[in-house]
mmCIF file of C-alpha atoms in Angstrom:
data_model
loop_
_atom_site.group_PDB
_atom_site.id
_atom_site.type_symbol
_atom_site.label_atom_id
_atom_site.label_comp_id
_atom_site.label_asym_id
_atom_site.label_seq_id
_atom_site.Cartn_x
_atom_site.Cartn_y
_atom_site.Cartn_z
ATOM 1 C CA UNK Q 103 -2.694 25.539 0.245
ATOM 2 C CA UNK Q 104 -2.948 21.855 1.155
ATOM 3 C CA UNK Q 105 -6.220 20.099 1.921
ATOM 4 C CA UNK Q 106 -5.195 19.946 5.576
ATOM 5 C CA UNK Q 107 -4.503 23.709 5.628
ATOM 6 C CA UNK Q 108 -7.939 24.404 4.139
ATOM 7 C CA UNK Q 109 -9.607 22.189 6.735
ATOM 8 C CA UNK Q 110 -7.691 23.875 9.544
ATOM 9 C CA UNK Q 111 -8.800 27.267 8.261
ATOM 10 C CA UNK Q 112 -12.443 26.228 8.508
ATOM 11 C CA UNK Q 113 -11.824 24.647 11.908
ATOM 12 C CA UNK Q 114 -10.463 27.939 13.234
ATOM 13 C CA UNK Q 115 -13.759 29.707 12.496
ATOM 14 C CA UNK Q 116 -16.361 30.061 15.223
ATOM 15 C CA UNK Q 117 -19.202 28.730 13.096
ATOM 16 C CA UNK Q 118 -22.357 27.171 14.515
ATOM 17 C CA UNK Q 119 -22.120 23.658 13.087
ATOM 18 C CA UNK Q 120 -25.662 22.554 12.369
ATOM 19 C CA UNK Q 121 -24.434 19.751 10.130
ATOM 20 C CA UNK Q 122 -22.828 16.342 10.455
ATOM 21 C CA UNK Q 123 -20.702 14.872 11.969
ATOM 22 C CA UNK Q 124 -22.590 14.666 15.228
ATOM 23 C CA UNK Q 125 -19.599 15.456 17.442
ATOM 24 C CA UNK Q 126 -19.705 19.017 15.957
ATOM 25 C CA UNK Q 127 -15.926 19.282 15.914
ATOM 26 C CA UNK Q 128 -15.345 18.092 19.471
ATOM 27 C CA UNK Q 129 -13.402 14.986 18.428
ATOM 28 C CA UNK Q 130 -11.460 16.843 15.745
ATOM 29 C CA UNK Q 131 -12.470 20.278 14.401
ATOM 30 C CA UNK Q 132 -11.092 19.325 10.962
ATOM 31 C CA UNK Q 133 -13.571 16.442 10.618
ATOM 32 C CA UNK Q 134 -15.821 17.987 7.992
ATOM 33 C CA UNK Q 135 -18.561 17.068 5.584
ATOM 34 C CA UNK Q 136 -19.693 18.852 2.440
ATOM 35 C CA UNK Q 137 -20.893 22.338 3.396
ATOM 36 C CA UNK Q 138 -24.070 23.850 1.981
ATOM 37 C CA UNK Q 139 -22.473 27.234 1.326
ATOM 38 C CA UNK Q 140 -20.175 25.614 -1.200
ATOM 39 C CA UNK Q 141 -17.062 26.473 0.774
ATOM 40 C CA UNK Q 142 -15.777 22.924 1.216
ATOM 41 C CA UNK Q 143 -12.238 22.786 -0.241
ATOM 42 C CA UNK Q 144 -12.946 20.839 -3.435
ATOM 43 C CA UNK Q 145 -10.187 22.800 -5.158
ATOM 44 C CA UNK Q 146 -7.657 21.682 -2.567
ATOM 45 C CA UNK Q 147 -8.863 18.090 -2.882
ATOM 46 C CA UNK Q 148 -8.214 18.152 -6.638
ATOM 47 C CA UNK Q 149 -4.811 19.757 -6.055
ATOM 48 C CA UNK Q 150 -3.918 17.048 -3.529
ATOM 49 C CA UNK Q 151 -4.699 14.339 -6.088
ATOM 50 C CA UNK Q 152 -2.590 16.097 -8.720
ATOM 51 C CA UNK Q 153 0.318 16.365 -6.279
ATOM 52 C CA UNK Q 154 0.094 12.655 -5.433
ATOM 53 C CA UNK Q 155 -0.125 11.602 -9.090
ATOM 54 C CA UNK Q 156 2.981 13.645 -9.826
ATOM 55 C CA UNK Q 157 4.852 12.154 -6.868
ATOM 56 C CA UNK Q 158 4.276 8.615 -8.164
ATOM 57 C CA UNK Q 159 4.631 9.412 -11.866
ATOM 58 C CA UNK Q 160 1.053 8.475 -12.777
ATOM 59 C CA UNK Q 161 -1.428 10.412 -14.900
ATOM 60 C CA UNK Q 162 -4.217 10.527 -12.296
ATOM 61 C CA UNK Q 163 -4.688 9.839 -8.587
ATOM 62 C CA UNK Q 164 -7.823 9.324 -6.527
ATOM 63 C CA UNK Q 165 -7.807 9.501 -2.753
ATOM 64 C CA UNK Q 166 -9.452 6.585 -0.973
ATOM 65 C CA UNK Q 167 -10.779 6.415 2.578
ATOM 66 C CA UNK Q 168 -11.754 2.729 2.494
ATOM 67 C CA UNK Q 169 -8.231 1.424 2.085
ATOM 68 C CA UNK Q 170 -6.618 -0.204 -0.927
ATOM 69 C CA UNK Q 171 -9.430 -2.760 -0.927
ATOM 70 C CA UNK Q 172 -11.730 -0.057 -2.309
ATOM 71 C CA UNK Q 173 -9.267 0.696 -5.086
ATOM 72 C CA UNK Q 174 -8.589 -2.932 -5.987
ATOM 73 C CA UNK Q 175 -12.278 -3.799 -6.252
ATOM 74 C CA UNK Q 176 -12.981 -0.630 -8.224
ATOM 75 C CA UNK Q 177 -10.149 -1.334 -10.684
ATOM 76 C CA UNK Q 178 -11.327 -4.900 -11.352
ATOM 77 C CA UNK Q 179 -14.960 -3.802 -11.686
ATOM 78 C CA UNK Q 180 -13.850 -1.060 -14.105
ATOM 79 C CA UNK Q 181 -11.803 -3.476 -16.234
ATOM 80 C CA UNK Q 182 -14.497 -6.168 -16.310
ATOM 81 C CA UNK Q 183 -14.222 -9.595 -17.853
ATOM 82 C CA UNK Q 184 -12.133 -12.590 -16.830
ATOM 83 C CA UNK Q 185 -8.643 -12.298 -15.456
ATOM 84 C CA UNK Q 186 -5.367 -13.834 -14.371
ATOM 85 C CA UNK Q 187 -4.308 -13.171 -10.786
ATOM 86 C CA UNK Q 188 -1.498 -14.070 -8.424
ATOM 87 C CA UNK Q 189 -2.103 -16.959 -6.024
ATOM 88 C CA UNK Q 190 -0.713 -14.545 -3.394
ATOM 89 C CA UNK Q 191 -3.523 -12.059 -4.085
ATOM 90 C CA UNK Q 192 -5.281 -10.226 -1.284
ATOM 91 C CA UNK Q 193 -8.913 -11.211 -0.752
ATOM 92 C CA UNK Q 194 -10.015 -7.888 -2.276
ATOM 93 C CA UNK Q 195 -8.815 -9.149 -5.680
ATOM 94 C CA UNK Q 196 -11.098 -12.163 -5.489
ATOM 95 C CA UNK Q 197 -13.894 -9.966 -4.129
ATOM 96 C CA UNK Q 198 -13.437 -7.660 -7.115
ATOM 97 C CA UNK Q 199 -14.109 -10.500 -9.535
ATOM 98 C CA UNK Q 200 -17.119 -11.618 -7.509
ATOM 99 C CA UNK Q 201 -18.534 -8.112 -7.799
ATOM 100 C CA UNK Q 202 -17.729 -7.744 -11.492
ATOM 101 C CA UNK Q 203 -19.096 -11.156 -12.412
ATOM 102 C CA UNK Q 204 -15.814 -12.172 -14.026
ATOM 103 C CA UNK Q 205 -13.865 -15.393 -13.464
ATOM 104 C CA UNK Q 206 -10.205 -15.565 -12.568
ATOM 105 C CA UNK Q 207 -7.343 -18.007 -12.910
ATOM 106 C CA UNK Q 208 -4.810 -17.925 -10.064
ATOM 107 C CA UNK Q 209 -1.219 -18.652 -11.099
ATOM 108 C CA UNK Q 210 2.261 -18.583 -9.609
ATOM 109 C CA UNK Q 211 4.088 -20.730 -7.141
ATOM 110 C CA UNK Q 212 2.863 -18.869 -4.073
ATOM 111 C CA UNK Q 213 5.013 -18.683 -0.960
ATOM 112 C CA UNK Q 214 6.853 -15.354 -0.952
ATOM 113 C CA UNK Q 215 7.317 -14.440 -4.617
ATOM 114 C CA UNK Q 216 5.063 -12.769 -7.220
ATOM 115 C CA UNK Q 217 3.873 -14.171 -10.521
ATOM 116 C CA UNK Q 218 6.049 -13.931 -13.616
ATOM 117 C CA UNK Q 219 5.306 -13.082 -17.215
ATOM 118 C CA UNK Q 220 5.810 -16.786 -18.026
ATOM 119 C CA UNK Q 221 3.104 -17.697 -15.495
ATOM 120 C CA UNK Q 222 0.756 -15.243 -17.173
ATOM 121 C CA UNK Q 223 1.653 -16.359 -20.693
ATOM 122 C CA UNK Q 224 0.974 -19.989 -19.797
ATOM 123 C CA UNK Q 225 -2.450 -19.149 -18.333
ATOM 124 C CA UNK Q 226 -3.518 -16.781 -21.110
ATOM 125 C CA UNK Q 227 -6.673 -17.614 -23.060
ATOM 126 C CA UNK Q 228 -8.723 -15.574 -25.559
ATOM 127 C CA UNK Q 229 -11.398 -14.797 -22.948
ATOM 128 C CA UNK Q 230 -8.889 -13.130 -20.590
ATOM 129 C CA UNK Q 231 -9.249 -9.361 -20.363
ATOM 130 C CA UNK Q 232 -7.408 -8.401 -17.171
ATOM 131 C CA UNK Q 233 -4.171 -9.250 -15.371
ATOM 132 C CA UNK Q 234 -3.849 -8.397 -11.665
ATOM 133 C CA UNK Q 235 -0.332 -8.525 -10.236
ATOM 134 C CA UNK Q 236 0.579 -8.223 -6.555
ATOM 135 C CA UNK Q 237 3.821 -6.251 -6.385
ATOM 136 C CA UNK Q 238 5.480 -5.968 -3.987
ATOM 137 C CA UNK Q 239 4.322 -9.091 -2.190
ATOM 138 C CA UNK Q 240 3.777 -9.110 1.562
ATOM 139 C CA UNK Q 241 7.338 -10.441 1.774
ATOM 140 C CA UNK Q 242 8.944 -7.574 -0.151
ATOM 141 C CA UNK Q 243 9.457 -9.131 -3.589
ATOM 142 C CA UNK Q 244 8.674 -7.172 -6.752
ATOM 143 C CA UNK Q 245 7.290 -8.547 -9.999
ATOM 144 C CA UNK Q 246 8.833 -7.711 -13.375
ATOM 145 C CA UNK Q 247 6.187 -5.124 -14.203
ATOM 146 C CA UNK Q 248 7.849 -3.890 -17.451
ATOM 147 C CA UNK Q 249 7.886 -7.419 -18.909
ATOM 148 C CA UNK Q 250 4.318 -8.080 -17.789
ATOM 149 C CA UNK Q 251 3.170 -4.769 -19.275
ATOM 150 C CA UNK Q 252 4.744 -5.647 -22.639
ATOM 151 C CA UNK Q 253 2.825 -8.916 -22.702
ATOM 152 C CA UNK Q 254 -0.418 -7.189 -21.683
ATOM 153 C CA UNK Q 255 0.024 -4.543 -24.382
ATOM 154 C CA UNK Q 256 0.675 -7.268 -26.961
ATOM 155 C CA UNK Q 257 -2.566 -9.054 -26.033
ATOM 156 C CA UNK Q 258 -4.663 -5.962 -25.346
ATOM 157 C CA UNK Q 259 -5.069 -6.760 -21.636
ATOM 158 C CA UNK Q 260 -5.734 -4.306 -18.811
ATOM 159 C CA UNK Q 261 -2.858 -4.459 -16.312
ATOM 160 C CA UNK Q 262 -3.763 -3.754 -12.690
ATOM 161 C CA UNK Q 263 -1.063 -3.737 -10.019
ATOM 162 C CA UNK Q 264 -1.939 -4.227 -6.375
ATOM 163 C CA UNK Q 265 0.941 -2.204 -4.954
ATOM 164 C CA UNK Q 266 -0.537 -1.839 -1.482
ATOM 165 C CA UNK Q 267 2.754 -2.569 0.271
ATOM 166 C CA UNK Q 268 4.878 -0.317 -1.952
ATOM 167 C CA UNK Q 269 3.559 3.150 -1.145
ATOM 168 C CA UNK Q 270 7.086 4.167 -0.082
ATOM 169 C CA UNK Q 271 8.742 3.083 -3.338
ATOM 170 C CA UNK Q 272 10.433 5.893 -5.220
ATOM 171 C CA UNK Q 273 10.988 8.185 -2.258
ATOM 172 C CA UNK Q 274 14.658 7.237 -1.867
ATOM 173 C CA UNK Q 275 17.293 6.123 -4.387
ATOM 174 C CA UNK Q 276 17.877 3.130 -2.123
ATOM 175 C CA UNK Q 277 14.294 1.912 -2.435
ATOM 176 C CA UNK Q 278 12.756 0.239 -5.489
ATOM 177 C CA UNK Q 279 11.341 2.810 -7.846
ATOM 178 C CA UNK Q 280 7.593 3.137 -8.199
ATOM 179 C CA UNK Q 281 6.012 1.234 -11.093
ATOM 180 C CA UNK Q 282 2.995 3.538 -11.150
ATOM 181 C CA UNK Q 283 3.729 4.924 -14.632
ATOM 182 C CA UNK Q 284 3.354 1.486 -16.272
ATOM 183 C CA UNK Q 285 0.026 -0.229 -15.465
ATOM 184 C CA UNK Q 286 -3.425 1.002 -16.380
ATOM 185 C CA UNK Q 287 -4.299 1.128 -12.669
ATOM 186 C CA UNK Q 288 -2.307 0.703 -9.468
ATOM 187 C CA UNK Q 289 -3.255 1.139 -5.814
ATOM 188 C CA UNK Q 290 -0.971 2.024 -2.906
ATOM 189 C CA UNK Q 291 -1.830 1.872 0.783
ATOM 190 C CA UNK Q 292 -0.194 5.009 2.118
ATOM 191 C CA UNK Q 293 -1.190 3.991 5.645
ATOM 192 C CA UNK Q 294 0.893 0.801 5.417
ATOM 193 C CA UNK Q 295 4.345 2.259 4.783
ATOM 194 C CA UNK Q 296 3.975 6.056 4.907
ATOM 195 C CA UNK Q 297 3.026 8.368 7.756
ATOM 196 C CA UNK Q 298 -0.755 8.247 7.251
ATOM 197 C CA UNK Q 299 -3.807 7.180 9.212
ATOM 198 C CA UNK Q 300 -5.168 3.658 8.765
ATOM 199 C CA UNK Q 301 -7.483 3.289 5.723
ATOM 200 C CA UNK Q 302 -5.693 6.075 3.830
ATOM 201 C CA UNK Q 303 -4.951 4.863 0.309
ATOM 202 C CA UNK Q 304 -4.569 6.095 -3.261
ATOM 203 C CA UNK Q 305 -5.652 4.723 -6.627
ATOM 204 C CA UNK Q 306 -3.298 5.726 -9.453
ATOM 205 C CA UNK Q 307 -4.007 5.347 -13.162
ATOM 206 C CA UNK Q 308 -2.641 6.142 -16.606
ATOM 207 C CA UNK Q 309 -5.981 6.196 -18.411
ATOM 208 C CA UNK Q 310 -7.317 8.848 -20.735
ATOM 209 C CA UNK Q 311 -9.709 11.315 -19.149
ATOM 210 C CA UNK Q 312 -12.856 9.505 -20.301
ATOM 211 C CA UNK Q 313 -11.690 6.144 -18.959
ATOM 212 C CA UNK Q 314 -10.481 7.823 -15.769
ATOM 213 C CA UNK Q 315 -13.988 9.202 -15.263
ATOM 214 C CA UNK Q 316 -15.384 5.676 -15.681
ATOM 215 C CA UNK Q 317 -12.863 4.386 -13.120
ATOM 216 C CA UNK Q 318 -13.941 7.180 -10.758
ATOM 217 C CA UNK Q 319 -17.521 5.917 -11.007
ATOM 218 C CA UNK Q 320 -16.336 2.463 -9.937
ATOM 219 C CA UNK Q 321 -14.390 4.002 -7.041
ATOM 220 C CA UNK Q 322 -17.543 5.775 -5.876
ATOM 221 C CA UNK Q 323 -19.542 2.554 -6.221
ATOM 222 C CA UNK Q 324 -17.076 0.631 -4.019
ATOM 223 C CA UNK Q 325 -16.688 3.342 -1.405
ATOM 224 C CA UNK Q 326 -18.731 5.307 1.064
ATOM 225 C CA UNK Q 327 -20.840 8.395 0.391
ATOM 226 C CA UNK Q 328 -19.349 9.840 3.583
ATOM 227 C CA UNK Q 329 -15.584 9.662 3.029
ATOM 228 C CA UNK Q 330 -13.262 10.842 5.768
ATOM 229 C CA UNK Q 331 -11.522 14.006 4.664
ATOM 230 C CA UNK Q 332 -9.200 13.547 7.636
ATOM 231 C CA UNK Q 333 -7.947 10.425 5.855
ATOM 232 C CA UNK Q 334 -7.661 12.287 2.556
ATOM 233 C CA UNK Q 335 -5.591 15.025 4.211
ATOM 234 C CA UNK Q 336 -3.536 12.385 5.997
ATOM 235 C CA UNK Q 337 -2.664 10.759 2.665
ATOM 236 C CA UNK Q 338 -1.660 14.061 1.078
ATOM 237 C CA UNK Q 339 0.496 14.997 4.066
ATOM 238 C CA UNK Q 340 2.122 11.553 4.039
ATOM 239 C CA UNK Q 341 3.185 11.916 0.411
ATOM 240 C CA UNK Q 342 4.476 15.455 0.998
ATOM 241 C CA UNK Q 343 6.514 14.184 3.946
ATOM 242 C CA UNK Q 344 7.769 11.129 2.058
ATOM 243 C CA UNK Q 345 9.221 13.342 -0.668
ATOM 244 C CA UNK Q 346 11.484 14.864 2.001
ATOM 245 C CA UNK Q 347 12.399 11.627 3.801
ATOM 246 C CA UNK Q 348 15.442 10.346 1.894
ATOM 247 C CA UNK Q 349 17.713 10.970 4.892
ATOM 248 C CA UNK Q 350 15.383 9.055 7.222
ATOM 249 C CA UNK Q 351 15.333 6.105 4.828
ATOM 250 C CA UNK Q 352 19.136 6.226 4.590
ATOM 251 C CA UNK Q 353 19.480 6.061 8.376
ATOM 252 C CA UNK Q 354 17.107 3.112 8.722
ATOM 253 C CA UNK Q 355 18.547 1.161 5.776
ATOM 254 C CA UNK Q 356 22.110 1.747 7.020
ATOM 255 C CA UNK Q 357 21.119 0.355 10.419
ATOM 256 C CA UNK Q 358 19.321 -2.635 8.877
ATOM 257 C CA UNK Q 359 22.190 -3.668 6.587
ATOM 258 C CA UNK Q 360 24.395 -5.353 9.254
ATOM 259 C CA UNK Q 361 21.300 -6.877 10.882
ATOM 260 C CA UNK Q 362 20.409 -8.549 7.576
ATOM 261 C CA UNK Q 363 23.841 -10.186 7.550
ATOM 262 C CA UNK Q 364 23.545 -11.337 11.160
ATOM 263 C CA UNK Q 365 20.351 -13.383 10.834
ATOM 264 C CA UNK Q 366 18.774 -15.399 7.987
ATOM 265 C CA UNK Q 367 16.531 -12.744 6.477
ATOM 266 C CA UNK Q 368 15.239 -13.298 2.947
ATOM 267 C CA UNK Q 369 17.090 -11.429 0.208
ATOM 268 C CA UNK Q 370 14.039 -9.549 -1.005
ATOM 269 C CA UNK Q 371 13.706 -6.340 -3.026
ATOM 270 C CA UNK Q 372 12.581 -3.988 -0.238
ATOM 271 C CA UNK Q 373 15.413 -3.063 2.151
ATOM 272 C CA UNK Q 374 12.929 -1.784 4.739
ATOM 273 C CA UNK Q 375 11.007 -5.074 5.027
ATOM 274 C CA UNK Q 376 12.771 -7.779 7.029
ATOM 275 C CA UNK Q 377 11.506 -11.331 6.549
ATOM 276 C CA UNK Q 378 13.114 -13.714 9.001
ATOM 277 C CA UNK Q 379 13.346 -17.315 7.806
ATOM 278 C CA UNK Q 380 12.836 -19.057 11.125
ATOM 279 C CA UNK Q 381 13.303 -22.519 9.619
ATOM 280 C CA UNK Q 382 16.773 -21.488 8.435
ATOM 281 C CA UNK Q 383 17.435 -20.125 11.928
ATOM 282 C CA UNK Q 384 16.388 -23.438 13.468
ATOM 283 C CA UNK Q 385 13.524 -21.841 15.383
ATOM 284 C CA UNK Q 386 9.755 -22.169 15.530
ATOM 285 C CA UNK Q 387 8.298 -18.981 14.021
ATOM 286 C CA UNK Q 388 5.247 -18.731 16.266
ATOM 287 C CA UNK Q 389 7.201 -19.440 19.444
ATOM 288 C CA UNK Q 390 9.837 -16.875 18.495
ATOM 289 C CA UNK Q 391 7.165 -14.297 17.649
ATOM 290 C CA UNK Q 392 5.481 -14.875 21.025
ATOM 291 C CA UNK Q 393 8.791 -14.390 22.826
ATOM 292 C CA UNK Q 394 9.464 -11.171 20.907
ATOM 293 C CA UNK Q 395 6.005 -9.891 21.790
ATOM 294 C CA UNK Q 396 6.702 -10.492 25.477
ATOM 295 C CA UNK Q 397 9.779 -8.300 25.042
ATOM 296 C CA UNK Q 398 7.615 -5.576 23.512
ATOM 297 C CA UNK Q 399 8.652 -6.195 19.886
ATOM 298 C CA UNK Q 400 5.541 -6.542 17.729
ATOM 299 C CA UNK Q 401 5.910 -7.951 14.210
ATOM 300 C CA UNK Q 402 3.848 -7.236 11.102
ATOM 301 C CA UNK Q 403 3.138 -10.868 10.209
ATOM 302 C CA UNK Q 404 3.939 -14.367 11.420
ATOM 303 C CA UNK Q 405 3.433 -17.559 9.400
ATOM 304 C CA UNK Q 406 4.491 -21.149 9.975
ATOM 305 C CA UNK Q 407 7.964 -20.275 8.700
ATOM 306 C CA UNK Q 408 8.446 -16.507 8.490
ATOM 307 C CA UNK Q 409 8.214 -13.395 10.655
ATOM 308 C CA UNK Q 410 7.889 -10.051 8.858
ATOM 309 C CA UNK Q 411 9.215 -6.848 10.438
ATOM 310 C CA UNK Q 412 8.222 -3.571 8.782
ATOM 311 C CA UNK Q 413 10.399 -0.452 8.999
ATOM 312 C CA UNK Q 414 9.497 2.980 7.633
ATOM 313 C CA UNK Q 415 10.891 6.507 7.636
ATOM 314 C CA UNK Q 416 9.186 6.916 11.028
ATOM 315 C CA UNK Q 417 11.568 4.333 12.534
ATOM 316 C CA UNK Q 418 15.055 5.039 13.850
ATOM 317 C CA UNK Q 419 18.341 3.144 14.215
ATOM 318 C CA UNK Q 420 17.445 2.769 17.913
ATOM 319 C CA UNK Q 421 14.464 0.645 16.902
ATOM 320 C CA UNK Q 422 16.697 -1.521 14.740
ATOM 321 C CA UNK Q 423 19.069 -1.985 17.679
ATOM 322 C CA UNK Q 424 16.158 -2.937 19.926
ATOM 323 C CA UNK Q 425 15.062 -5.625 17.474
ATOM 324 C CA UNK Q 426 18.648 -6.903 17.299
ATOM 325 C CA UNK Q 427 18.873 -7.200 21.083
ATOM 326 C CA UNK Q 428 15.493 -8.913 21.313
ATOM 327 C CA UNK Q 429 16.362 -11.440 18.610
ATOM 328 C CA UNK Q 430 19.686 -12.181 20.276
ATOM 329 C CA UNK Q 431 18.008 -12.760 23.618
ATOM 330 C CA UNK Q 432 15.294 -14.995 22.152
ATOM 331 C CA UNK Q 433 17.656 -17.119 20.098
ATOM 332 C CA UNK Q 434 19.913 -17.623 23.133
ATOM 333 C CA UNK Q 435 16.952 -18.725 25.254
ATOM 334 C CA UNK Q 436 15.612 -21.071 22.561
ATOM 335 C CA UNK Q 437 18.878 -22.983 22.043
#
């Protein structure tokens, strides 16, 4: 029985809810808190985390309801000490070091690509304890995690991977495979690229049980004492669905392949993430993005040079065709 099934079973009962949340089930009958009779589905919660760990090839998984930011900060606080990070890092990485009291050195060339093992080797010093790698980047590029792990193992460093944008990796042979089996700790934002509610995320680790328990304490410290079990169930359901979505990924990737050849998209590692190089197209990125928005096409990100379009297994070839038509119309008007 999944966590969602257990919550639905409770929701179907005609109990007098003299407990939080204050809407008493009116907004969603599955929105539950811990129950004083001990019937809350803790067993199903543990089973959900085991299922997710298995799906990604990690030793442990912890469900998060405060997004990947909770997991990133918890991982850095757990590791402690000074670290090397990617200049592309999300603000939660820097926040993690502020909370832990450690210092960090930011390396890499920035722009769209992740740091390399050579970047890390050049920045290494005896006081470094942790390496935090962003992979994939917001622009769909993956770091060489195996090479970075070998260096970290050689120096006795804790490797943390911020994999927020790669929650879908490994669920199709045509996608990059998940790196979750390699680092000490890795987070994935299931709400970003899987079919899950916003703030649903997972923290994966390959620690021994004692160290995992210490990481769990950091997760609790960085999170809320009132987690949303709706988000937990959403994450579990998203992973279950993703394991059956190879055909959906095939359809979307097949539709995207000719589109990639038609316009100057970056040749990144994630076939579901289109990054349009507007400078190469001879267009102003922000003007083009505004025109697309007026046509009802909403992008994931716009910078001075790039527009990022995010496709998932929830998209269809029709959506790809709609983007193609909109781009064609905009480029024609902007000539």
